[in-house]
XYZ file of N, CA and C in Angstrom:
426
model
N 2.041 266.931 -13.007
C 3.162 267.716 -12.507
C 4.190 266.769 -11.889
N 5.422 266.927 -12.280
C 6.488 266.083 -11.754
C 7.037 266.721 -10.479
N 6.889 266.021 -9.360
C 7.324 266.529 -8.070
C 8.772 266.182 -7.769
N 9.410 265.438 -8.657
C 10.760 264.948 -8.403
C 11.807 265.899 -8.967
N 12.814 266.182 -8.152
C 14.001 266.899 -8.612
C 15.189 265.985 -8.401
N 16.028 265.875 -9.415
C 17.237 265.061 -9.351
C 18.407 266.036 -9.294
N 19.099 266.032 -8.169
C 20.103 267.061 -7.900
C 21.495 266.437 -7.893
N 22.342 266.775 -8.868
C 23.716 266.258 -8.849
C 24.465 266.785 -7.622
N 25.184 265.909 -6.957
C 25.970 266.300 -5.785
C 27.304 266.836 -6.305
N 27.409 268.171 -6.316
C 28.557 268.816 -6.959
C 29.303 269.793 -6.061
N 28.844 269.962 -4.823
C 29.553 270.880 -3.932
C 29.482 270.371 -2.492
N 30.219 271.037 -1.618
C 30.337 270.585 -0.232
C 28.992 270.565 0.491
N 28.170 271.571 0.253
C 26.854 271.622 0.902
C 26.013 270.403 0.522
N 26.047 270.036 -0.750
C 25.277 268.875 -1.193
C 25.873 267.569 -0.677
N 27.190 267.514 -0.522
C 27.818 266.327 0.079
C 27.273 266.129 1.492
N 27.191 267.208 2.273
C 26.671 267.090 3.635
C 25.174 266.772 3.638
N 24.437 267.280 2.677
C 23.023 266.906 2.555
C 22.890 265.419 2.256
N 23.750 264.914 1.375
C 23.743 263.484 1.063
C 24.067 262.662 2.308
N 25.028 263.099 3.096
C 25.354 262.394 4.347
C 24.128 262.317 5.253
N 23.391 263.412 5.360
C 22.187 263.427 6.199
C 21.140 262.449 5.672
N 20.986 262.389 4.356
C 20.033 261.447 3.760
C 20.455 260.014 4.052
N 21.741 259.727 3.942
C 22.191 258.349 4.184
C 22.034 257.954 5.654
N 22.047 258.923 6.562
C 21.778 258.608 7.968
C 20.370 258.058 8.140
N 19.439 258.549 7.326
C 18.053 258.075 7.371
C 17.884 256.716 6.706
N 18.669 256.460 5.671
C 18.413 255.308 4.808
C 19.307 254.103 5.040
N 20.492 254.305 5.554
C 21.471 253.220 5.616
C 21.844 252.878 7.052
N 22.162 251.613 7.274
C 22.656 251.197 8.589
C 24.001 251.847 8.892
N 24.820 251.996 7.864
C 26.125 252.649 7.999
C 26.138 253.860 7.066
N 25.797 255.048 7.584
C 25.741 256.237 6.727
C 27.082 256.537 6.076
N 27.017 257.193 4.937
C 28.233 257.580 4.224
C 28.873 258.795 4.890
N 30.175 258.800 4.893
C 30.937 259.932 5.415
C 31.298 260.867 4.265
N 31.470 262.160 4.548
C 31.849 263.097 3.486
C 33.106 262.661 2.740
N 34.084 262.121 3.476
C 35.336 261.694 2.845
C 35.091 260.568 1.837
N 34.195 259.661 2.183
C 33.868 258.544 1.287
C 33.217 259.056 0.014
N 32.277 259.962 0.169
C 31.579 260.526 -0.992
C 32.569 261.276 -1.879
N 33.405 262.103 -1.284
C 34.390 262.872 -2.067
C 35.375 261.954 -2.778
N 35.793 260.888 -2.112
C 36.694 259.925 -2.755
C 36.003 259.247 -3.939
N 34.737 258.844 -3.744
C 33.986 258.244 -4.853
C 33.896 259.209 -6.035
N 33.577 260.458 -5.744
C 33.452 261.455 -6.812
C 34.789 261.636 -7.527
N 35.884 261.616 -6.784
C 37.203 261.741 -7.421
C 37.539 260.511 -8.267
N 36.844 259.400 -8.008
C 37.019 258.175 -8.801
C 35.925 258.017 -9.855
N 35.316 259.134 -10.256
C 34.355 259.219 -11.359
C 32.956 258.711 -11.051
N 32.639 258.411 -9.797
C 31.250 258.124 -9.452
C 30.482 259.438 -9.433
N 29.191 259.350 -9.704
C 28.315 260.510 -9.632
C 27.187 260.186 -8.663
N 26.928 261.110 -7.747
C 25.826 260.970 -6.794
C 24.723 261.947 -7.169
N 23.481 261.527 -6.898
C 22.321 262.379 -7.126
C 21.398 262.295 -5.920
N 21.008 263.442 -5.404
C 19.981 263.501 -4.371
C 18.627 263.518 -5.057
N 17.674 262.826 -4.483
C 16.321 262.778 -5.020
C 15.422 263.570 -4.082
N 14.850 264.644 -4.585
C 13.992 265.506 -3.782
C 12.570 265.411 -4.328
N 11.636 265.107 -3.461
C 10.229 264.995 -3.855
C 9.448 266.013 -3.031
N 8.775 266.930 -3.704
C 8.063 268.018 -3.019
C 8.966 268.720 -2.004
N 10.192 268.998 -2.411
C 11.168 269.751 -1.611
C 11.616 269.026 -0.339
N 11.434 267.705 -0.316
C 11.927 266.881 0.790
C 12.840 265.822 0.201
N 14.009 265.632 0.796
C 14.907 264.597 0.292
C 14.263 263.232 0.475
N 14.150 262.510 -0.632
C 13.463 261.218 -0.643
C 14.422 260.058 -0.855
N 15.656 260.335 -1.241
C 16.606 259.259 -1.482
C 17.810 259.764 -2.240
N 18.569 258.804 -2.756
C 19.757 259.154 -3.529
C 20.117 258.000 -4.450
N 20.946 258.305 -5.419
C 21.488 257.251 -6.280
C 22.942 257.569 -6.602
N 23.630 256.527 -7.046
C 25.054 256.632 -7.374
C 25.282 255.853 -8.659
N 25.960 256.484 -9.615
C 26.234 255.842 -10.900
C 27.704 256.006 -11.249
N 28.140 255.192 -12.203
C 29.466 255.365 -12.800
C 29.376 254.897 -14.247
N 30.093 255.586 -15.093
C 30.151 255.248 -16.515
C 31.450 254.508 -16.795
N 31.336 253.358 -17.476
C 32.536 252.645 -17.925
C 32.160 251.660 -19.018
N 33.099 251.416 -19.908
C 32.922 250.434 -20.985
C 31.641 250.654 -21.783
N 31.318 251.916 -22.067
C 30.140 252.266 -22.849
C 28.832 251.897 -22.143
N 28.893 251.741 -20.812
C 27.723 251.388 -20.009
C 27.555 252.391 -18.878
N 26.317 252.554 -18.443
C 26.041 253.307 -17.235
C 25.721 252.286 -16.147
N 26.566 252.223 -15.138
C 26.360 251.285 -14.034
C 25.579 251.999 -12.937
N 24.381 251.513 -12.671
C 23.590 252.030 -11.564
C 24.072 251.298 -10.324
N 24.946 251.944 -9.580
C 25.611 251.319 -8.439
C 24.693 251.245 -7.227
N 23.973 252.335 -6.952
C 23.159 252.415 -5.745
C 21.901 253.214 -6.019
N 20.793 252.743 -5.494
C 19.554 253.512 -5.465
C 18.873 253.212 -4.135
N 18.603 254.260 -3.390
C 17.871 254.121 -2.128
C 16.761 255.161 -2.120
N 15.540 254.701 -1.904
C 14.390 255.592 -1.783
C 13.768 255.344 -0.412
N 13.582 256.414 0.343
C 12.996 256.310 1.675
C 11.623 255.656 1.562
N 11.309 254.796 2.514
C 10.061 254.028 2.448
C 8.827 254.923 2.377
N 8.872 256.124 2.939
C 7.729 257.041 2.873
C 7.465 257.544 1.456
N 8.437 257.372 0.566
C 8.312 257.899 -0.791
C 8.200 256.800 -1.842
N 8.113 255.566 -1.420
C 7.980 254.467 -2.380
C 6.564 254.454 -2.935
N 6.443 253.992 -4.165
C 5.142 253.953 -4.818
C 4.771 255.251 -5.511
N 5.681 256.207 -5.554
C 5.415 257.504 -6.182
C 6.086 257.630 -7.551
N 6.544 256.509 -8.079
C 7.185 256.442 -9.393
C 8.493 257.235 -9.455
N 9.159 257.358 -8.317
C 10.438 258.060 -8.280
C 11.473 257.324 -9.109
N 11.554 255.999 -8.946
C 12.563 255.265 -9.703
C 12.287 255.326 -11.195
N 11.024 255.212 -11.612
C 10.751 255.256 -13.054
C 11.095 256.632 -13.626
N 10.869 257.700 -12.869
C 11.271 259.039 -13.327
C 12.788 259.159 -13.392
N 13.465 258.621 -12.382
C 14.926 258.635 -12.372
C 15.469 257.853 -13.558
N 14.873 256.697 -13.818
C 15.323 255.865 -14.932
C 15.175 256.596 -16.265
N 14.077 257.318 -16.460
C 13.901 258.097 -17.696
C 15.039 259.103 -17.852
N 15.429 259.719 -16.751
C 16.547 260.662 -16.800
C 17.855 259.961 -17.123
N 18.059 258.771 -16.566
C 19.282 258.022 -16.857
C 19.306 257.541 -18.304
N 18.154 257.182 -18.850
C 18.094 256.796 -20.265
C 18.490 257.987 -21.131
N 17.971 259.158 -20.811
C 18.334 260.364 -21.565
C 19.821 260.677 -21.408
N 20.353 260.510 -20.214
C 21.781 260.708 -19.974
C 22.605 259.755 -20.836
N 22.161 258.506 -20.932
C 22.857 257.525 -21.782
C 22.848 257.967 -23.237
N 21.730 258.483 -23.683
C 21.653 258.946 -25.078
C 22.614 260.108 -25.307
N 22.649 261.047 -24.373
C 23.549 262.196 -24.511
C 25.013 261.776 -24.498
N 25.334 260.785 -23.683
C 26.719 260.324 -23.563
C 27.045 259.177 -24.516
N 26.051 258.791 -25.318
C 26.214 257.709 -26.299
C 26.610 256.388 -25.628
N 25.891 256.060 -24.554
C 26.090 254.800 -23.840
C 25.027 253.808 -24.295
N 25.371 252.537 -24.336
C 24.472 251.547 -24.930
C 23.529 250.872 -23.946
N 23.889 250.840 -22.660
C 23.073 250.095 -21.697
C 23.186 250.704 -20.312
N 22.165 250.404 -19.514
C 22.227 250.629 -18.073
C 22.306 249.245 -17.448
N 23.243 249.075 -16.537
C 23.442 247.771 -15.906
C 23.416 247.955 -14.389
N 22.903 246.954 -13.689
C 22.847 247.004 -12.231
C 22.905 245.601 -11.663
N 23.212 245.521 -10.392
C 23.177 244.263 -9.651
C 22.084 244.387 -8.609
N 21.236 243.374 -8.524
C 20.121 243.404 -7.581
C 20.122 242.136 -6.737
N 19.882 242.297 -5.465
C 19.731 241.161 -4.559
C 18.465 240.406 -4.961
N 18.618 239.149 -5.336
C 17.473 238.357 -5.792
C 16.417 238.182 -4.705
N 16.802 238.339 -3.454
C 15.834 238.203 -2.368
C 14.966 239.448 -2.222
N 15.350 240.542 -2.861
C 14.557 241.765 -2.839
C 13.560 241.700 -3.996
N 12.488 240.963 -3.785
C 11.498 240.716 -4.847
C 10.892 242.014 -5.373
N 10.623 242.977 -4.475
C 10.029 244.238 -4.928
C 10.929 244.934 -5.941
N 12.222 245.002 -5.639
C 13.164 245.644 -6.560
C 13.275 244.853 -7.857
N 13.399 243.528 -7.747
C 13.500 242.687 -8.955
C 12.279 242.904 -9.847
N 11.093 242.880 -9.248
C 9.859 243.067 -10.020
C 9.804 244.456 -10.643
N 10.228 245.464 -9.896
C 10.241 246.838 -10.410
C 11.172 246.954 -11.611
N 12.383 246.421 -11.480
C 13.342 246.499 -12.583
C 12.814 245.779 -13.817
N 12.243 244.610 -13.634
C 11.690 243.861 -14.774
C 10.533 244.626 -15.407
N 9.677 245.212 -14.583
C 8.542 245.988 -15.088
C 9.012 247.171 -15.939
N 10.155 247.735 -15.585
C 10.685 248.891 -16.311
C 11.568 248.502 -17.493
N 11.640 247.201 -17.795
C 12.328 246.766 -19.001
C 13.687 246.131 -18.808
N 14.177 246.058 -17.580
C 15.462 245.400 -17.336
C 15.309 243.896 -17.529
N 16.363 243.293 -18.049
C 16.389 241.840 -18.219
C 17.535 241.272 -17.403
N 17.262 240.137 -16.772
C 18.296 239.453 -16.000
C 19.242 238.788 -16.982
N 20.524 239.135 -16.897
C 21.483 238.588 -17.857
C 22.282 237.433 -17.288
N 22.629 237.488 -16.016
C 23.272 236.356 -15.359
C 23.274 236.573 -13.856
N 23.591 235.524 -13.156
C 23.570 235.557 -11.702
C 24.976 235.806 -11.166
N 25.025 236.510 -10.063
C 26.291 236.774 -9.377
C 26.104 236.330 -7.932
N 26.844 235.345 -7.513
C 26.688 234.831 -6.153
C 27.918 235.129 -5.298
N 28.692 236.129 -5.696
C 29.924 236.436 -4.969
C 29.651 236.914 -3.545
N 28.610 237.684 -3.337
C 28.309 238.208 -2.012
C 27.032 237.581 -1.470
N 25.989 237.663 -2.227
C 24.701 237.081 -1.871
C 24.040 236.684 -3.180
N 22.934 235.987 -3.104
C 22.271 235.642 -4.369
C 21.835 236.919 -5.089
N 22.555 237.283 -6.126
C 22.290 238.518 -6.857
C 22.080 238.229 -8.326
N 21.440 239.170 -8.981
C 21.230 239.081 -10.418
C 21.817 240.320 -11.070
N 22.490 240.118 -12.191
C 22.944 241.230 -13.016
C 21.813 241.497 -13.999
N 21.362 242.751 -14.036
C 20.254 243.116 -14.913
C 20.712 244.258 -15.801
N 20.160 244.302 -17.017
C 20.535 245.392 -17.919
C 19.347 245.852 -18.725
N 19.440 247.097 -19.144
C 18.437 247.733 -19.980
C 19.162 248.307 -21.182
N 18.816 247.835 -22.371
C 19.433 248.361 -23.593
C 18.807 249.703 -23.935
N 19.641 250.614 -24.407
C 19.180 251.961 -24.765
C 18.976 252.032 -26.266
């Protein structure tokens, strides 16, 4: 049984729910205005609910025939439950529906758990980006 629900943030109530989730997960929580501005600039947010409890969120944007996974945050209490792999399956299906060729993301190379998870799920490191911190650009072909 899949306990994960992926909820597109499409109305004001969900924007405020997302703000509450970011208060738990981020040092600087997102404001409703920021989320609404992102959405108006074609970003898509998704709340991740596991057993009817918000477990995290993700943010994507489509451009240049690619799906850019901009942000993924999963609350530490929900890690190890295969939430990201379930989310990734949904994003792969979304890419197929939208006829996108790849999922691309940037990962902090110092976050070994995330790097290992992405590699385990089929992402390949394509090049390094050191503009902000030691980061890797990773992609998954669809």
